Tab-separated table of C-alpha atoms and ligand atoms in Angstrom:
chain	number	residue	atom	x	y	z
P	1	MET	CA	-29.031	-68.405	-18.497
P	2	ASN	CA	-29.396	-66.619	-15.231
P	3	ARG	CA	-26.484	-64.281	-15.417
P	4	ARG	CA	-28.143	-62.146	-12.749
P	5	TYR	CA	-27.756	-64.870	-10.172
P	6	HIS	CA	-24.207	-65.653	-11.020
P	7	ILE	CA	-21.936	-63.965	-8.525
P	8	VAL	CA	-18.781	-62.891	-10.287
P	9	MET	CA	-15.707	-62.588	-8.139
P	10	PRO	CA	-12.794	-60.617	-9.511
P	11	PRO	CA	-10.237	-62.750	-11.354
P	12	ARG	CA	-7.368	-63.925	-9.161
P	13	PHE	CA	-3.761	-64.343	-10.225
P	14	PHE	CA	-0.498	-65.473	-8.718
P	15	ASN	CA	1.648	-62.413	-8.179
P	16	THR	CA	5.355	-63.235	-8.410
P	17	TYR	CA	6.128	-60.234	-6.202
P	18	SER	CA	4.053	-61.405	-3.213
P	19	ARG	CA	4.150	-65.124	-4.091
P	20	GLU	CA	0.430	-65.129	-3.406
P	21	ILE	CA	-2.813	-65.445	-5.304
P	22	GLU	CA	-4.331	-61.971	-5.328
P	23	GLU	CA	-7.639	-60.583	-6.505
P	24	LEU	CA	-7.293	-58.263	-9.443
P	25	GLU	CA	-7.927	-54.684	-8.427
P	26	PRO	CA	-6.970	-52.424	-11.306
P	27	ARG	CA	-5.994	-48.937	-10.267
P	28	ASP	CA	-8.959	-47.270	-11.817
P	29	PRO	CA	-11.019	-49.635	-13.971
P	30	ALA	CA	-13.912	-47.224	-14.440
P	31	ALA	CA	-11.810	-44.397	-15.796
P	32	ARG	CA	-9.196	-46.216	-17.803
P	33	PRO	CA	-8.212	-49.581	-19.193
P	34	ILE	CA	-6.015	-52.098	-17.449
P	35	ARG	CA	-2.448	-51.176	-18.311
P	36	MET	CA	-0.537	-54.234	-19.327
P	37	TYR	CA	3.102	-54.452	-20.373
P	38	THR	CA	4.486	-57.630	-21.894
P	39	CYS	CA	8.171	-58.106	-22.682
P	40	GLY	CA	8.447	-58.834	-26.370
P	41	PRO	CA	10.941	-60.571	-28.602
P	42	THR	CA	14.604	-59.742	-29.023
P	43	VAL	CA	14.793	-59.703	-32.787
P	44	TYR	CA	18.165	-61.360	-33.454
P	45	SER	CA	16.718	-64.677	-34.672
P	46	ARG	CA	13.334	-66.241	-35.228
P	47	ALA	CA	11.440	-66.670	-31.947
P	48	HIS	CA	11.073	-70.293	-30.843
P	49	ILE	CA	7.930	-72.040	-29.614
P	50	GLY	CA	9.021	-71.515	-25.995
P	51	ASN	CA	8.858	-67.745	-26.563
P	52	PHE	CA	5.429	-68.178	-28.110
P	53	ARG	CA	4.203	-70.151	-25.150
P	54	ALA	CA	4.665	-66.994	-23.061
P	55	TYR	CA	3.015	-64.794	-25.716
P	56	ILE	CA	0.034	-67.170	-25.886
P	57	PHE	CA	-0.302	-67.060	-22.103
P	58	GLU	CA	-0.405	-63.250	-22.319
P	59	ASP	CA	-2.956	-63.506	-25.117
P	60	LEU	CA	-5.125	-65.772	-22.961
P	61	LEU	CA	-4.845	-63.345	-20.062
P	62	GLN	CA	-5.844	-60.338	-22.147
P	63	ARG	CA	-8.733	-62.120	-23.851
P	64	HIS	CA	-10.072	-63.463	-20.570
P	65	LEU	CA	-9.972	-60.029	-18.954
P	66	GLU	CA	-11.842	-58.672	-21.976
P	67	LEU	CA	-14.430	-61.437	-21.728
P	68	ARG	CA	-14.893	-60.369	-18.109
P	69	GLY	CA	-15.643	-56.872	-19.293
P	70	TYR	CA	-12.337	-55.150	-18.608
P	71	LYS	CA	-10.729	-52.926	-21.180
P	72	VAL	CA	-7.081	-53.724	-21.665
P	73	HIS	CA	-4.361	-51.552	-23.147
P	74	ARG	CA	-1.402	-53.766	-23.902
P	75	VAL	CA	2.095	-52.780	-24.920
P	76	MET	CA	4.649	-55.270	-26.197
P	77	ASN	CA	8.139	-53.973	-26.847
P	78	ILE	CA	10.459	-55.088	-29.591
P	79	THR	CA	14.054	-55.291	-28.397
P	80	ASP	CA	16.017	-54.357	-31.479
P	81	VAL	CA	19.213	-53.191	-29.851
P	82	GLU	CA	21.205	-55.218	-27.355
P	83	ASP	CA	24.271	-57.488	-27.477
P	84	LYS	CA	22.772	-60.257	-29.592
P	85	THR	CA	21.251	-58.021	-32.266
P	86	ILE	CA	24.518	-56.082	-32.581
P	87	ARG	CA	26.559	-59.267	-32.826
P	88	GLY	CA	24.162	-60.725	-35.398
P	89	ALA	CA	24.214	-57.612	-37.562
P	90	GLY	CA	28.026	-57.558	-37.371
P	91	GLU	CA	28.304	-61.184	-38.422
P	92	ALA	CA	25.858	-60.680	-41.279
P	93	ASP	CA	27.664	-57.455	-42.168
P	94	VAL	CA	24.427	-55.479	-42.534
P	95	PRO	CA	23.156	-52.406	-40.689
P	96	LEU	CA	21.358	-53.182	-37.411
P	97	GLN	CA	17.994	-51.991	-38.736
P	98	LYS	CA	18.200	-54.211	-41.780
P	99	PHE	CA	19.247	-57.189	-39.682
P	100	THR	CA	16.407	-56.884	-37.149
P	101	GLU	CA	13.728	-56.052	-39.754
P	102	GLN	CA	13.543	-59.648	-41.031
P	103	PHE	CA	13.022	-61.069	-37.529
P	104	LYS	CA	10.412	-58.464	-36.666
P	105	ALA	CA	8.483	-59.492	-39.769
P	106	ALA	CA	8.895	-63.178	-38.849
P	107	PHE	CA	7.626	-62.486	-35.343
P	108	PHE	CA	4.447	-60.828	-36.603
P	109	GLU	CA	3.898	-63.603	-39.126
P	110	ASP	CA	4.215	-66.311	-36.453
P	111	ALA	CA	2.039	-64.394	-33.984
P	112	HIS	CA	-0.621	-64.173	-36.701
P	113	THR	CA	-0.340	-67.901	-37.426
P	114	LEU	CA	-0.914	-68.578	-33.724
P	115	ARG	CA	-3.872	-66.171	-33.623
P	116	ILE	CA	-2.293	-64.002	-30.977
P	117	LYS	CA	-4.260	-60.815	-30.637
P	118	ARG	CA	-2.213	-57.782	-31.587
P	119	ALA	CA	-0.997	-55.556	-28.789
P	120	ASP	CA	-2.139	-51.939	-28.911
P	121	GLU	CA	1.432	-50.797	-29.354
P	122	TYR	CA	4.746	-52.355	-30.352
P	123	PRO	CA	7.397	-49.794	-29.452
P	124	ALA	CA	10.921	-50.452	-30.725
P	125	ALA	CA	13.841	-49.647	-28.454
P	126	THR	CA	15.757	-47.800	-31.190
P	127	ASP	CA	12.949	-45.263	-31.710
P	128	HIS	CA	14.552	-41.905	-30.823
P	129	ARG	CA	11.574	-40.981	-28.619
P	130	TYR	CA	12.389	-43.867	-26.325
P	131	ILE	CA	16.161	-43.384	-26.504
P	132	ASP	CA	15.514	-39.811	-25.277
P	133	ARG	CA	13.356	-41.154	-22.500
P	134	MET	CA	16.066	-43.639	-21.488
P	135	THR	CA	18.788	-40.980	-21.261
P	136	GLU	CA	16.407	-38.745	-19.330
P	137	MET	CA	15.760	-41.543	-16.804
P	138	ILE	CA	19.456	-42.351	-16.475
P	139	GLY	CA	20.118	-38.667	-15.755
P	140	VAL	CA	17.558	-38.707	-12.951
P	141	LEU	CA	19.030	-41.911	-11.479
P	142	ILE	CA	22.527	-40.364	-11.463
P	143	SER	CA	21.244	-37.186	-9.816
P	144	LYS	CA	19.641	-39.301	-7.085
P	145	GLY	CA	22.830	-41.237	-6.455
P	146	LEU	CA	21.214	-44.417	-7.786
P	147	ALA	CA	23.571	-44.647	-10.754
P	148	TYR	CA	27.181	-43.800	-11.556
P	149	GLN	CA	29.534	-43.659	-14.492
P	150	ALA	CA	32.397	-46.111	-14.080
P	151	ASP	CA	35.961	-45.908	-15.423
P	152	ASP	CA	34.903	-47.855	-18.504
P	153	LYS	CA	32.562	-44.888	-19.274
P	154	SER	CA	29.455	-47.028	-18.963
P	155	VAL	CA	26.718	-46.016	-16.535
P	156	TYR	CA	25.586	-48.564	-13.934
P	157	PHE	CA	22.706	-48.822	-11.509
P	158	ARG	CA	23.932	-48.853	-7.904
P	159	ILE	CA	21.905	-51.724	-6.433
P	160	ASN	CA	23.150	-51.128	-2.874
P	161	LYS	CA	21.263	-47.841	-2.891
P	162	PHE	CA	17.957	-49.489	-3.748
P	163	PRO	CA	16.859	-51.485	-0.691
P	164	ASP	CA	14.049	-53.296	-2.523
P	165	TYR	CA	16.446	-54.815	-5.043
P	166	GLY	CA	15.938	-58.587	-5.018
P	167	LYS	CA	12.343	-58.506	-3.749
P	168	LEU	CA	10.759	-59.738	-6.959
P	169	ALA	CA	13.193	-62.614	-7.413
P	170	HIS	CA	13.143	-63.230	-3.659
P	171	PHE	CA	16.822	-63.418	-3.151
P	172	ASP	CA	19.289	-61.384	-1.204
P	173	LEU	CA	22.240	-59.524	-2.568
P	174	THR	CA	24.878	-61.617	-0.826
P	175	GLN	CA	24.038	-64.383	-3.291
P	176	LEU	CA	25.195	-62.148	-6.088
P	177	GLN	CA	28.612	-61.613	-4.544
P	178	SER	CA	29.447	-65.266	-4.529
P	179	THR	CA	28.962	-65.881	-8.235
P	180	GLY	CA	32.181	-67.481	-9.489
P	181	ARG	CA	34.099	-65.986	-12.350
P	182	VAL	CA	34.248	-62.233	-12.759
P	183	LYS	CA	34.747	-60.875	-16.238
P	184	HIS	CA	37.487	-58.311	-16.751
P	185	ASP	CA	35.112	-55.410	-17.327
P	186	GLU	CA	33.164	-56.291	-14.197
P	187	TYR	CA	35.997	-54.759	-12.145
P	188	ASP	CA	34.854	-51.319	-13.175
P	189	LYS	CA	31.657	-51.742	-11.209
P	190	GLU	CA	31.201	-51.033	-7.525
P	191	HIS	CA	29.141	-54.176	-7.000
P	192	ILE	CA	29.095	-57.320	-9.055
P	193	GLY	CA	25.286	-57.022	-9.326
P	194	ASP	CA	25.273	-53.460	-10.657
P	195	PHE	CA	23.793	-53.570	-14.126
P	196	ALA	CA	24.451	-51.343	-17.124
P	197	LEU	CA	22.009	-48.552	-17.876
P	198	TRP	CA	24.182	-47.116	-20.639
P	199	LYS	CA	26.909	-49.040	-22.378
P	200	ALA	CA	29.847	-46.982	-23.626
P	201	TRP	CA	30.551	-47.447	-27.320
P	202	ASP	CA	33.282	-49.844	-28.316
P	203	GLU	CA	34.510	-51.016	-31.692
P	204	ALA	CA	32.311	-54.088	-31.726
P	205	ASP	CA	29.265	-51.770	-31.746
P	206	GLY	CA	30.244	-50.368	-35.156
P	207	GLU	CA	27.694	-47.798	-36.269
P	208	VAL	CA	25.304	-48.581	-33.449
P	209	LYS	CA	25.611	-45.578	-31.152
P	210	TRP	CA	23.741	-42.599	-29.802
P	211	ASP	CA	24.972	-39.418	-28.167
P	212	SER	CA	24.421	-38.951	-24.457
P	213	PRO	CA	25.740	-36.770	-21.631
P	214	TRP	CA	28.043	-39.713	-20.803
P	215	GLY	CA	29.487	-40.019	-24.273
P	216	GLN	CA	28.458	-42.160	-27.228
P	217	GLY	CA	26.965	-45.517	-26.502
P	218	ARG	CA	23.734	-47.468	-26.327
P	219	PRO	CA	21.143	-48.297	-23.698
P	220	GLY	CA	21.164	-51.439	-21.593
P	221	TRP	CA	18.328	-53.879	-22.212
P	222	HIS	CA	16.572	-53.307	-18.880
P	223	ILE	CA	16.221	-49.528	-19.191
P	224	GLU	CA	14.559	-50.001	-22.584
P	225	CYS	CA	11.528	-51.657	-21.011
P	226	SER	CA	11.320	-49.187	-18.127
P	227	ALA	CA	11.388	-46.250	-20.532
P	228	MET	CA	8.915	-47.647	-23.081
P	229	SER	CA	6.527	-48.749	-20.373
P	230	MET	CA	6.603	-45.356	-18.713
P	231	ALA	CA	6.337	-43.472	-21.999
P	232	LEU	CA	3.258	-45.379	-23.145
P	233	LEU	CA	1.500	-46.502	-19.953
P	234	GLY	CA	2.553	-43.946	-17.347
P	235	ASP	CA	4.475	-44.259	-14.081
P	236	GLN	CA	2.334	-47.052	-12.695
P	237	ILE	CA	0.928	-50.033	-14.505
P	238	ASP	CA	-1.450	-52.811	-13.523
P	239	ILE	CA	0.023	-55.968	-14.994
P	240	HIS	CA	3.505	-56.827	-16.228
P	241	CYS	CA	4.126	-60.233	-17.803
P	242	GLY	CA	6.977	-62.247	-19.163
P	243	GLY	CA	8.610	-65.632	-18.982
P	244	VAL	CA	10.175	-66.841	-15.731
P	245	ASP	CA	13.590	-66.149	-17.316
P	246	ASN	CA	12.718	-62.466	-17.217
P	247	ILE	CA	12.273	-62.302	-13.435
P	248	PHE	CA	15.954	-61.872	-12.729
P	249	PRO	CA	17.705	-59.731	-13.581
P	250	HIS	CA	15.436	-58.105	-16.185
P	251	HIS	CA	12.268	-57.401	-14.227
P	252	GLU	CA	14.110	-56.839	-10.985
P	253	ALA	CA	16.118	-54.182	-12.804
P	254	GLU	CA	12.990	-52.641	-14.328
P	255	ILE	CA	11.536	-52.165	-10.840
P	256	ALA	CA	14.753	-50.582	-9.555
P	257	GLN	CA	14.969	-48.168	-12.511
P	258	SER	CA	11.319	-47.160	-12.690
P	259	GLU	CA	10.762	-46.834	-8.951
P	260	GLY	CA	14.178	-45.215	-8.596
P	261	VAL	CA	13.030	-42.474	-10.967
P	262	THR	CA	9.429	-41.968	-9.825
P	263	GLY	CA	9.440	-43.111	-6.187
P	264	LYS	CA	6.107	-44.824	-6.959
P	265	LYS	CA	5.128	-48.478	-7.088
P	266	PHE	CA	5.802	-49.493	-10.704
P	267	VAL	CA	3.690	-52.648	-11.164
P	268	ARG	CA	0.727	-54.027	-9.213
P	269	TYR	CA	0.759	-57.599	-10.561
P	270	TRP	CA	3.727	-59.506	-11.904
P	271	LEU	CA	2.730	-62.636	-13.848
P	272	HIS	CA	5.295	-65.065	-15.210
P	273	CYS	CA	4.961	-68.035	-17.513
P	274	ALA	CA	6.919	-71.256	-16.869
P	275	HIS	CA	9.347	-72.844	-19.318
P	276	LEU	CA	8.615	-74.994	-22.291
P	277	LEU	CA	10.454	-78.304	-22.452
P	278	VAL	CA	10.773	-80.540	-25.483
P	279	ASP	CA	10.555	-84.258	-24.729
P	280	GLY	CA	11.292	-83.424	-21.108
P	281	GLN	CA	14.484	-81.524	-21.906
P	282	LYS	CA	15.383	-77.899	-22.104
P	283	MET	CA	15.113	-76.732	-25.702
P	284	ALA	CA	18.543	-76.107	-27.216
P	285	LYS	CA	19.921	-75.898	-30.730
P	286	SER	CA	22.733	-78.237	-29.664
P	287	LEU	CA	20.212	-80.931	-28.688
P	288	GLY	CA	18.390	-80.741	-32.012
P	289	ASN	CA	15.086	-80.097	-30.236
P	290	PHE	CA	14.816	-76.406	-31.004
P	291	TYR	CA	11.642	-75.530	-32.902
P	292	THR	CA	10.200	-72.421	-34.456
P	293	VAL	CA	6.597	-72.044	-35.654
P	294	PRO	CA	7.562	-72.807	-39.300
P	295	ASP	CA	9.376	-75.960	-38.086
P	296	VAL	CA	6.106	-77.199	-36.605
P	297	LEU	CA	4.071	-76.224	-39.680
P	298	ALA	CA	6.600	-78.046	-41.882
P	299	ARG	CA	5.595	-81.258	-40.099
P	300	GLY	CA	2.055	-80.839	-41.352
P	301	TYR	CA	0.456	-79.241	-38.306
P	302	THR	CA	-1.580	-76.045	-38.375
P	303	GLY	CA	-1.101	-72.849	-36.404
P	304	ARG	CA	-4.396	-73.573	-34.677
P	305	GLU	CA	-3.102	-76.958	-33.493
P	306	LEU	CA	0.084	-75.401	-32.178
P	307	ARG	CA	-1.927	-72.679	-30.475
P	308	TYR	CA	-3.977	-75.353	-28.730
P	309	ALA	CA	-0.892	-77.342	-27.714
P	310	LEU	CA	0.770	-74.261	-26.222
P	311	LEU	CA	-2.421	-73.008	-24.584
P	312	ARG	CA	-3.756	-76.067	-22.844
P	313	VAL	CA	-1.325	-76.336	-19.908
P	314	HIS	CA	-1.559	-73.979	-16.943
P	315	TYR	CA	0.913	-71.148	-17.446
P	316	ARG	CA	2.779	-71.717	-14.183
P	317	VAL	CA	3.438	-75.378	-14.974
P	318	PRO	CA	6.313	-76.301	-17.303
P	319	LEU	CA	4.859	-77.432	-20.622
P	320	ASN	CA	6.374	-80.512	-22.162
P	321	PHE	CA	6.139	-80.204	-25.935
P	322	THR	CA	6.018	-83.514	-27.804
P	323	TRP	CA	4.819	-84.577	-31.259
P	324	GLU	CA	2.402	-86.901	-29.504
P	325	GLY	CA	1.013	-83.804	-27.804
P	326	MET	CA	0.583	-82.190	-31.225
P	327	ASN	CA	-1.370	-85.248	-32.389
P	328	GLU	CA	-3.567	-84.962	-29.308
P	329	ALA	CA	-4.134	-81.301	-30.138
P	330	HIS	CA	-5.206	-82.367	-33.632
P	331	GLU	CA	-7.675	-84.888	-32.173
P	332	SER	CA	-9.066	-82.498	-29.579
P	333	LEU	CA	-9.728	-79.851	-32.207
P	334	GLY	CA	-11.349	-82.497	-34.411
P	335	ARG	CA	-13.780	-83.218	-31.588
P	336	ILE	CA	-14.603	-79.533	-31.259
P	337	ASP	CA	-15.112	-79.196	-35.039
P	338	GLU	CA	-17.376	-82.221	-35.187
P	339	TRP	CA	-19.385	-81.028	-32.217
P	340	LEU	CA	-19.876	-77.575	-33.758
P	341	ALA	CA	-20.967	-79.126	-37.051
P	342	ARG	CA	-23.559	-81.251	-35.221
P	343	LEU	CA	-24.809	-78.294	-33.193
P	344	ARG	CA	-25.175	-76.241	-36.362
P	345	GLU	CA	-27.125	-78.954	-38.073
P	346	CYS	CA	-29.278	-79.347	-35.008
P	347	SER	CA	-29.851	-75.612	-34.702
P	348	ALA	CA	-30.892	-75.484	-38.357
P	349	SER	CA	-33.350	-78.352	-37.989
P	350	VAL	CA	-36.939	-77.478	-37.369
P	351	ARG	CA	-37.795	-80.602	-35.437
P	352	LEU	CA	-38.544	-80.416	-31.807
P	353	ALA	CA	-36.700	-82.621	-29.394
P	354	ARG	CA	-38.486	-85.742	-28.193
P	355	SER	CA	-37.951	-84.611	-24.642
P	356	HIS	CA	-36.782	-81.369	-23.155
P	357	ALA	CA	-33.668	-82.749	-21.575
P	358	GLY	CA	-31.415	-80.870	-23.949
P	359	GLN	CA	-33.361	-77.711	-23.462
P	360	ALA	CA	-33.766	-77.665	-19.712
P	361	ARG	CA	-30.128	-77.166	-19.067
P	362	SER	CA	-28.926	-73.595	-19.075
P	363	VAL	CA	-25.430	-73.021	-20.308
P	364	PRO	CA	-23.256	-72.379	-17.254
P	365	TYR	CA	-20.389	-70.051	-16.588
P	366	THR	CA	-17.936	-72.637	-15.338
P	367	PHE	CA	-15.492	-71.924	-18.146
P	368	GLU	CA	-14.966	-68.290	-17.142
P	369	ASP	CA	-14.971	-69.176	-13.454
P	370	ALA	CA	-12.080	-71.570	-14.061
P	371	LEU	CA	-10.111	-68.881	-15.849
P	372	ASP	CA	-10.801	-66.438	-13.036
P	373	ASP	CA	-8.884	-68.861	-10.853
P	374	ASP	CA	-5.362	-67.888	-11.952
P	375	LEU	CA	-6.175	-68.781	-15.577
P	376	ASN	CA	-6.917	-72.423	-14.862
P	377	ILE	CA	-7.130	-73.389	-18.522
P	378	SER	CA	-6.986	-77.136	-17.823
P	379	ALA	CA	-10.186	-76.919	-15.774
P	380	ALA	CA	-11.791	-74.636	-18.381
P	381	LEU	CA	-10.979	-77.054	-21.216
P	382	GLY	CA	-12.046	-79.989	-19.033
P	383	PHE	CA	-15.416	-78.345	-18.713
P	384	LEU	CA	-15.613	-77.721	-22.464
P	385	PHE	CA	-14.969	-81.380	-23.279
P	386	GLU	CA	-17.391	-82.563	-20.618
P	387	SER	CA	-20.025	-80.310	-22.199
P	388	ILE	CA	-19.202	-81.723	-25.621
P	389	ARG	CA	-19.719	-85.268	-24.316
P	390	GLU	CA	-23.031	-84.410	-22.691
P	391	THR	CA	-24.491	-82.453	-25.591
P	392	ASN	CA	-23.363	-85.084	-28.080
P	393	ARG	CA	-25.210	-87.657	-25.998
P	394	ALA	CA	-28.317	-85.467	-26.007
P	395	MET	CA	-28.076	-85.126	-29.799
P	396	ASP	CA	-27.557	-88.901	-30.183
P	397	GLN	CA	-30.788	-89.437	-28.292
P	398	ASN	CA	-32.592	-86.684	-30.144
P	399	GLU	CA	-33.046	-84.774	-26.936
P	400	MET	CA	-31.603	-81.516	-28.203
P	401	ASP	CA	-33.875	-79.018	-29.891
P	402	ALA	CA	-32.816	-76.176	-32.164
P	403	ALA	CA	-33.063	-73.551	-29.416
P	404	SER	CA	-30.795	-75.500	-27.070
P	405	ALA	CA	-28.319	-76.151	-29.846
P	406	ASN	CA	-28.311	-72.440	-30.527
P	407	ALA	CA	-27.695	-71.669	-26.866
P	408	TRP	CA	-24.653	-73.929	-26.948
P	409	LEU	CA	-23.427	-72.293	-30.145
P	410	GLU	CA	-23.801	-68.904	-28.515
P	411	TRP	CA	-21.864	-70.221	-25.520
P	412	TRP	CA	-19.122	-71.437	-27.823
P	413	LYS	CA	-19.003	-68.062	-29.541
P	414	ARG	CA	-18.449	-66.437	-26.158
P	415	ILE	CA	-15.708	-68.762	-24.937
P	416	ASN	CA	-14.077	-68.781	-28.355
P	417	THR	CA	-13.369	-65.066	-27.979
P	418	VAL	CA	-10.828	-66.339	-25.438
P	419	LEU	CA	-9.757	-69.615	-27.063
P	420	ASP	CA	-9.798	-68.569	-30.735
P	421	LEU	CA	-9.720	-72.203	-31.810
P	422	GLU	CA	-12.365	-72.430	-34.492
P	423	ALA	CA	-11.382	-74.004	-37.798
P	424	GLU	CA	-10.842	-71.491	-40.584
P	425	THR	CA	-13.171	-73.358	-42.880
P	426	ASP	CA	-16.005	-73.480	-40.393
P	427	VAL	CA	-18.745	-71.203	-41.559
P	428	ALA	CA	-21.799	-70.487	-39.485
P	429	ILE	CA	-25.097	-71.077	-41.273
P	430	PRO	CA	-26.451	-67.668	-42.270
P	431	ASP	CA	-29.832	-66.731	-40.767
P	432	GLN	CA	-31.318	-66.362	-44.243
P	433	VAL	CA	-30.437	-69.974	-45.092
P	434	THR	CA	-31.890	-71.226	-41.809
P	435	LEU	CA	-35.099	-69.327	-42.479
P	436	LEU	CA	-35.439	-70.755	-45.999
P	437	ALA	CA	-34.858	-74.261	-44.634
P	438	GLN	CA	-37.628	-73.758	-42.104
P	439	GLN	CA	-40.006	-72.477	-44.814
P	440	ARG	CA	-39.113	-75.494	-46.942
P	441	GLU	CA	-39.862	-77.835	-44.072
P	442	ASN	CA	-43.269	-76.182	-43.631
P	443	ALA	CA	-43.936	-76.568	-47.346
P	444	ARG	CA	-43.064	-80.253	-47.129
P	445	ARG	CA	-45.417	-80.748	-44.208
P	446	GLU	CA	-48.147	-79.188	-46.313
P	447	LYS	CA	-47.036	-81.516	-49.125
P	448	ASN	CA	-46.400	-78.473	-51.312
P	449	TRP	CA	-43.615	-80.179	-53.285
P	450	LYS	CA	-43.310	-77.431	-55.861
P	451	ARG	CA	-42.719	-74.796	-53.200
P	452	SER	CA	-40.328	-77.136	-51.391
P	453	ASP	CA	-38.226	-77.563	-54.544
P	454	GLU	CA	-38.194	-73.812	-55.179
P	455	LEU	CA	-36.913	-73.207	-51.677
P	456	ARG	CA	-34.246	-75.886	-52.090
P	457	GLU	CA	-33.038	-74.037	-55.173
P	458	GLN	CA	-32.948	-70.750	-53.331
P	459	ILE	CA	-30.883	-72.382	-50.587
P	460	SER	CA	-28.598	-73.869	-53.198
P	461	ALA	CA	-28.153	-70.456	-54.826
P	462	LEU	CA	-26.816	-69.215	-51.484
P	463	GLY	CA	-24.168	-71.946	-51.496
P	464	TRP	CA	-25.888	-74.401	-49.152
P	465	GLU	CA	-27.324	-77.824	-49.610
P	466	VAL	CA	-30.307	-79.237	-47.772
P	467	ARG	CA	-30.512	-82.974	-47.215
P	468	ASP	CA	-33.493	-84.796	-45.758
P	469	THR	CA	-32.288	-87.324	-43.217
P	470	LYS	CA	-34.136	-89.520	-40.761
P	471	ASP	CA	-33.319	-86.825	-38.159
P	472	GLY	CA	-34.867	-84.148	-40.297
P	473	PRO	CA	-33.394	-81.706	-42.809
P	474	LYS	CA	-29.678	-80.994	-42.574
P	475	LEU	CA	-27.742	-78.104	-44.040
P	476	THR	CA	-24.235	-78.415	-45.393
P	477	ARG	CA	-22.039	-76.180	-47.478
P	478	GLY	CA	-22.885	-76.974	-51.106
P	479	ALA	CA	-20.305	-78.463	-53.441
P	480	GLY	CA	-18.228	-75.879	-55.217
P	481	SER	CA	-19.444	-73.059	-53.017
P	482	ALA	CA	-16.902	-70.520	-51.868
A	1	LIG	ZN1	11.275	-56.268	-20.828
């Protein structure tokens, strides 16, 4: 494995802001980690698999960057106060905190099921530290003329005063003026596109309110992310992710607020994940095609299978979720499991390959190279399955020796830090067991049957079973072993 001769280019990603593929140049990779902000769940109901598609894309991105040697500091916010959480708590007649708690717990449970790596921080919007930060930012925006309090007592961002507004979504403000129906309370605003930074309290908000210089009320959704991002990652961050739904108005508004306050470029790379469709249609409760993680598990699939199904399509391509696709995920993982089991047996065998065909080949870096190319997971998985086919063929023909099998297992270990797709029950053969098996094979060659039997018992005591096959000794987990 000639890593030295492998020229590594920086990973390249499609930046929604420029609409171009750009090389990743973190602000200061030597001195600090990549700062990554990912918009998290709004905890008013259980997140659906479309939400998790975006979280899995972010997981893939973080893990790939880490495989490439970058340190990543990732923040994912929890939106626990906005219109839907307040409405939900009101309908359930419970305090907001109590209402959102259950969905927060469900989110973490589902993320765990899908093997999504935990973010470094999960700030909640209702944390007083962030509420303080939000009111502080709103104050600055008002003082700069970028925000105003309207007759309805709410505070709005004045988009006409921020010339870059619309640059992320790539549309111009005149489009906003022609949007049909105008709600009654929209008349209080100067411009139809002005968005709320602070929403004045009204009866529907019940107990949900905070004091502010503009009277009691609550923050708007957009300012929550600007404030939490700035509080935890600083004025300027490297990567900001979300689903395509977040581009407008949410992320557009985040740029306006953050840059309005600091005067500095807020985000270097904006990455957005495409929609998830179910049977070619938009997922909707009314269509009966709305699924959560437990819905999928209830059909007999595993979290690992769902992870694979949500991971395998390039993040900028809409993913069509089907049950047939889940069955394919099951089959694909079965092939990986079988391949790993064969490699482990082969690596534990002491026989040499008949030829060196399996050995001559060094394990390449194509997998990582594919992911460097805007996270081209389809090409990366294509390469994995091609490698499985080739190495299986080599093992069929007894052209794979233990060292080569080990090299492939090491390769798998490396790429699996990104994929995280290994079966829970798969246990690597401990070195001690491998060593005993080799000693036993030597004893057999010397026709020292007594010693061979002793070694078999020692192996058995460690929970493994050694079988002598025509291809040599094979190790399997012993019956009844933990
Ligand atoms: Zn956000």
